[in-house]
PDB file of C-alpha atoms in Angstrom:
ATOM      1  CA  MET A 889      10.071  57.855  62.037  1.00 55.00           C
ATOM      2  CA  LYS A 890       9.833  54.063  61.688  1.00 56.00           C
ATOM      3  CA  ASN A 891      13.204  53.644  63.450  1.00 58.00           C
ATOM      4  CA  PHE A 892      11.998  55.931  66.240  1.00 52.00           C
ATOM      5  CA  LYS A 893       8.791  53.925  66.735  1.00 55.00           C
ATOM      6  CA  SER A 894      10.643  50.609  66.841  1.00 55.00           C
ATOM      7  CA  LYS A 895      13.152  52.009  69.341  1.00 53.00           C
ATOM      8  CA  LEU A 896      10.346  53.416  71.496  1.00 48.00           C
ATOM      9  CA  LEU A 897       8.528  50.071  71.356  1.00 47.00           C
ATOM     10  CA  ALA A 898      11.710  48.224  72.364  1.00 51.00           C
ATOM     11  CA  LEU A 899      12.237  50.608  75.275  1.00 47.00           C
ATOM     12  CA  VAL A 900       8.629  50.190  76.409  1.00 47.00           C
ATOM     13  CA  VAL A 901       8.985  46.408  76.318  1.00 43.00           C
ATOM     14  CA  LEU A 902      12.256  46.703  78.270  1.00 46.00           C
ATOM     15  CA  PHE A 903      10.565  48.959  80.792  1.00 46.00           C
ATOM     16  CA  ILE A 904       7.688  46.500  81.278  1.00 44.00           C
ATOM     17  CA  LEU A 905      10.058  43.569  81.724  1.00 39.00           C
ATOM     18  CA  VAL A 906      12.174  45.509  84.194  1.00 40.00           C
ATOM     19  CA  SER A 907       9.076  46.611  86.081  1.00 41.00           C
ATOM     20  CA  PHE A 908       7.987  43.032  86.619  1.00 38.00           C
ATOM     21  CA  ALA A 909      11.480  41.650  87.236  1.00 38.00           C
ATOM     22  CA  GLN A 910      12.532  44.185  89.860  1.00 40.00           C
ATOM     23  CA  SER A 911      11.669  43.034  93.356  1.00 37.00           C
ATOM     24  CA  CYS A 912      12.790  45.924  95.569  1.00 39.00           C
ATOM     25  CA  SER A 913      10.218  48.526  96.519  1.00 40.00           C
ATOM     26  CA  ASN A 914      10.545  51.943  94.912  1.00 44.00           C
ATOM     27  CA  ASN A 915       6.846  52.678  94.549  1.00 45.00           C
ATOM     28  CA  ASP A 916       6.887  56.414  95.186  1.00 56.00           C
ATOM     29  CA  ASN A 917       4.952  56.997  91.945  1.00 51.00           C
ATOM     30  CA  GLU A 918       1.809  54.897  92.419  1.00 52.00           C
ATOM     31  CA  ASP A 919      -0.484  57.933  92.290  1.00 56.00           C
ATOM     32  CA  VAL A 920       0.943  59.179  88.980  1.00 58.00           C
ATOM     33  CA  PHE A 921       1.263  56.075  86.788  1.00 63.00           C
ATOM     34  CA  PRO A 922      -1.296  53.283  86.308  1.00 66.00           C
ATOM     35  CA  VAL A 923       1.344  50.621  87.015  1.00 73.00           C
ATOM     36  CA  PRO A 924       3.892  51.199  89.801  1.00 87.00           C
ATOM     37  CA  LEU A 925       7.231  51.799  88.116  1.00 93.00           C
ATOM     38  CA  LYS A 926      10.565  50.535  89.356  1.00 94.00           C
ATOM     39  CA  ALA A 927      14.229  51.242  88.741  1.00 94.00           C
ATOM     40  CA  ILE A 928      16.279  49.092  86.411  1.00 94.00           C
ATOM     41  CA  VAL A 929      18.208  46.324  88.150  1.00 94.00           C
ATOM     42  CA  LEU A 930      21.653  47.530  89.233  1.00 96.00           C
ATOM     43  CA  GLU A 931      23.795  44.574  90.288  1.00 96.00           C
ATOM     44  CA  GLY A 932      27.218  45.432  88.889  1.00 96.00           C
ATOM     45  CA  SER A 933      30.151  47.557  89.899  1.00 98.00           C
ATOM     46  CA  LEU A 934      29.761  51.313  90.280  1.00 98.00           C
ATOM     47  CA  GLU A 935      31.007  51.825  86.725  1.00 98.00           C
ATOM     48  CA  GLU A 936      28.671  49.166  85.304  1.00 98.00           C
ATOM     49  CA  ASP A 937      25.670  50.555  87.177  1.00 98.00           C
ATOM     50  CA  GLN A 938      26.481  54.109  86.060  1.00 98.00           C
ATOM     51  CA  ALA A 939      26.775  52.909  82.456  1.00 98.00           C
ATOM     52  CA  LYS A 940      23.325  51.243  82.616  1.00 97.00           C
ATOM     53  CA  VAL A 941      21.714  54.387  83.998  1.00 98.00           C
ATOM     54  CA  GLU A 942      23.558  56.554  81.451  1.00 98.00           C
ATOM     55  CA  GLU A 943      22.342  54.307  78.620  1.00 98.00           C
ATOM     56  CA  LEU A 944      18.787  54.915  79.764  1.00 97.00           C
ATOM     57  CA  ARG A 945      19.407  58.689  79.788  1.00 98.00           C
ATOM     58  CA  ILE A 946      20.824  58.543  76.260  1.00 98.00           C
ATOM     59  CA  ASP A 947      17.764  56.608  75.062  1.00 98.00           C
ATOM     60  CA  ILE A 948      15.505  59.279  76.583  1.00 98.00           C
ATOM     61  CA  LEU A 949      17.463  62.076  74.899  1.00 98.00           C
ATOM     62  CA  GLU A 950      17.325  60.284  71.535  1.00 98.00           C
ATOM     63  CA  ILE A 951      13.551  60.000  71.768  1.00 97.00           C
ATOM     64  CA  ALA A 952      13.175  63.627  72.874  1.00 97.00           C
ATOM     65  CA  GLN A 953      15.352  64.817  69.994  1.00 96.00           C
ATOM     66  CA  SER A 954      13.826  62.519  67.361  1.00 96.00           C
ATOM     67  CA  ILE A 955      11.517  65.201  65.958  1.00 97.00           C
ATOM     68  CA  ALA A 956      12.665  68.565  64.655  1.00 97.00           C
ATOM     69  CA  CYS A 957      11.423  71.571  66.573  1.00 98.00           C
ATOM     70  CA  THR A 958       9.563  73.868  64.179  1.00 97.00           C
ATOM     71  CA  ASP A 959       6.809  75.111  66.510  1.00 98.00           C
ATOM     72  CA  ALA A 960       7.458  75.558  70.234  1.00 98.00           C
ATOM     73  CA  ASP A 961       3.754  74.965  70.951  1.00 98.00           C
ATOM     74  CA  ASP A 962       4.298  71.340  69.878  1.00 98.00           C
ATOM     75  CA  TRP A 963       6.697  70.770  72.787  1.00 98.00           C
ATOM     76  CA  LYS A 964       6.457  70.204  76.531  1.00 98.00           C
ATOM     77  CA  ILE A 965       8.938  70.124  79.436  1.00 98.00           C
ATOM     78  CA  THR A 966       9.567  67.444  82.048  1.00 98.00           C
ATOM     79  CA  PRO A 967      11.983  67.209  84.986  1.00 98.00           C
ATOM     80  CA  LEU A 968      14.842  64.795  84.318  1.00 98.00           C
ATOM     81  CA  GLY A 969      16.902  62.762  86.757  1.00 97.00           C
ATOM     82  CA  TYR A 970      17.328  62.725  90.501  1.00 97.00           C
ATOM     83  CA  LYS A 971      19.748  64.518  92.816  1.00 95.00           C
ATOM     84  CA  ALA A 972      20.941  63.069  96.103  1.00 94.00           C
ATOM     85  CA  CYS A 973      19.380  66.064  97.879  1.00 92.00           C
ATOM     86  CA  GLY A 974      16.129  65.479  95.999  1.00 91.00           C
ATOM     87  CA  GLY A 975      14.639  67.129  92.958  1.00 94.00           C
ATOM     88  CA  PRO A 976      15.583  66.885  89.302  1.00 96.00           C
ATOM     89  CA  VAL A 977      19.054  67.249  87.825  1.00 96.00           C
ATOM     90  CA  SER A 978      17.677  69.257  84.914  1.00 97.00           C
ATOM     91  CA  TYR A 979      14.680  69.712  82.637  1.00 98.00           C
ATOM     92  CA  LEU A 980      14.087  68.235  79.203  1.00 98.00           C
ATOM     93  CA  ALA A 981      11.964  69.419  76.297  1.00 98.00           C
ATOM     94  CA  TYR A 982      10.096  66.710  74.422  1.00 98.00           C
ATOM     95  CA  PRO A 983       7.726  66.752  71.437  1.00 98.00           C
ATOM     96  CA  ARG A 984       3.998  66.228  71.845  1.00 96.00           C
ATOM     97  CA  GLY A 985       4.145  64.022  68.730  1.00 93.00           C
ATOM     98  CA  ILE A 986       5.564  61.023  70.605  1.00 96.00           C
ATOM     99  CA  ASP A 987       3.707  58.573  72.843  1.00 96.00           C
ATOM    100  CA  GLU A 988       3.797  60.854  75.875  1.00 96.00           C
ATOM    101  CA  SER A 989       2.641  58.262  78.397  1.00 95.00           C
ATOM    102  CA  ASP A 990       5.343  55.741  77.447  1.00 96.00           C
ATOM    103  CA  PHE A 991       7.974  58.464  77.280  1.00 98.00           C
ATOM    104  CA  LEU A 992       7.144  59.863  80.727  1.00 98.00           C
ATOM    105  CA  GLN A 993       7.175  56.354  82.170  1.00 97.00           C
ATOM    106  CA  LEU A 994      10.673  55.889  80.771  1.00 98.00           C
ATOM    107  CA  VAL A 995      11.703  59.236  82.295  1.00 98.00           C
ATOM    108  CA  GLU A 996      10.331  58.031  85.646  1.00 98.00           C
ATOM    109  CA  VAL A 997      12.211  54.716  85.394  1.00 97.00           C
ATOM    110  CA  TYR A 998      15.358  56.777  84.786  1.00 98.00           C
ATOM    111  CA  ARG A 999      14.641  58.957  87.855  1.00 97.00           C
ATOM    112  CA  LEU A1000      14.094  55.890  90.026  1.00 97.00           C
ATOM    113  CA  SER A1001      17.217  54.223  88.622  1.00 98.00           C
ATOM    114  CA  GLN A1002      19.314  57.289  89.347  1.00 97.00           C
ATOM    115  CA  LYS A1003      17.900  57.351  92.890  1.00 96.00           C
ATOM    116  CA  VAL A1004      18.787  53.664  93.421  1.00 97.00           C
ATOM    117  CA  LEU A1005      22.285  54.268  92.021  1.00 97.00           C
ATOM    118  CA  ILE A1006      22.840  57.154  94.440  1.00 97.00           C
ATOM    119  CA  GLU A1007      21.525  55.186  97.416  1.00 96.00           C
ATOM    120  CA  LYS A1008      23.373  51.964  96.535  1.00 97.00           C
ATOM    121  CA  TRP A1009      26.754  53.625  96.148  1.00 97.00           C
ATOM    122  CA  GLY A1010      26.365  56.489  98.642  1.00 96.00           C
ATOM    123  CA  LEU A1011      26.862  59.066  95.916  1.00 96.00           C
ATOM    124  CA  PHE A1012      26.265  62.751  96.476  1.00 91.00           C
ATOM    125  CA  SER A1013      25.667  65.778  94.324  1.00 87.00           C
ATOM    126  CA  THR A1014      25.332  69.493  94.649  1.00 88.00           C
ATOM    127  CA  CYS A1015      22.099  70.586  96.241  1.00 90.00           C
ATOM    128  CA  GLU A1016      21.593  73.400  93.770  1.00 93.00           C
ATOM    129  CA  ILE A1017      18.048  73.694  92.529  1.00 91.00           C
ATOM    130  CA  PRO A1018      17.914  73.966  88.739  1.00 93.00           C
ATOM    131  CA  ALA A1019      16.163  77.008  87.355  1.00 95.00           C
ATOM    132  CA  VAL A1020      12.491  76.480  86.557  1.00 95.00           C
ATOM    133  CA  PRO A1021      11.845  76.671  82.810  1.00 98.00           C
ATOM    134  CA  LYS A1022       9.684  79.507  81.488  1.00 97.00           C
ATOM    135  CA  GLY A1023       9.087  78.036  78.062  1.00 98.00           C
ATOM    136  CA  ILE A1024      10.533  76.594  74.882  1.00 98.00           C
ATOM    137  CA  GLU A1025      11.912  78.135  71.714  1.00 98.00           C
ATOM    138  CA  CYS A1026      12.897  76.425  68.480  1.00 98.00           C
ATOM    139  CA  ALA A1027      16.385  77.203  67.184  1.00 98.00           C
ATOM    140  CA  ASN A1028      17.995  75.322  64.288  1.00 97.00           C
ATOM    141  CA  ASN A1029      15.300  72.638  64.521  1.00 97.00           C
ATOM    142  CA  GLN A1030      16.232  72.004  68.175  1.00 97.00           C
ATOM    143  CA  ALA A1031      14.019  72.651  71.192  1.00 98.00           C
ATOM    144  CA  VAL A1032      15.697  75.113  73.542  1.00 98.00           C
ATOM    145  CA  ILE A1033      14.380  75.578  77.070  1.00 98.00           C
ATOM    146  CA  VAL A1034      14.055  79.211  78.093  1.00 98.00           C
ATOM    147  CA  TYR A1035      14.790  80.055  81.734  1.00 96.00           C
TER     148      TYR A1035
END
């Protein structure tokens, strides 16, 4: 748990620094979060930019999976990512036992970063709409989204 908290703190600090350092306008979340959030800075090649965004996704998954699922009522669901056609790539279950505000801000930074990546490089994706989750079940200490 201590390792999780230090990693979450480091990610929050990174998020705050990125928020202040980023100068382009991506403020389509001003009504949701107390501080307008921005994408991470993507100034490399396509592969480098994809790796930075993927690293953020991995950090989010590590936080979401840091607590064993023993009671589905202790979990919530959030949309994850951004598709070129709009909407989320998928949904992610996360435990209520984490700092939800910081976690959801990190998820939003990831969404904005994925959007910037797509726009910068002219990427496209399928326009399929992911199924809307109906709930969560715990299986082998893992949260499983039920569709």
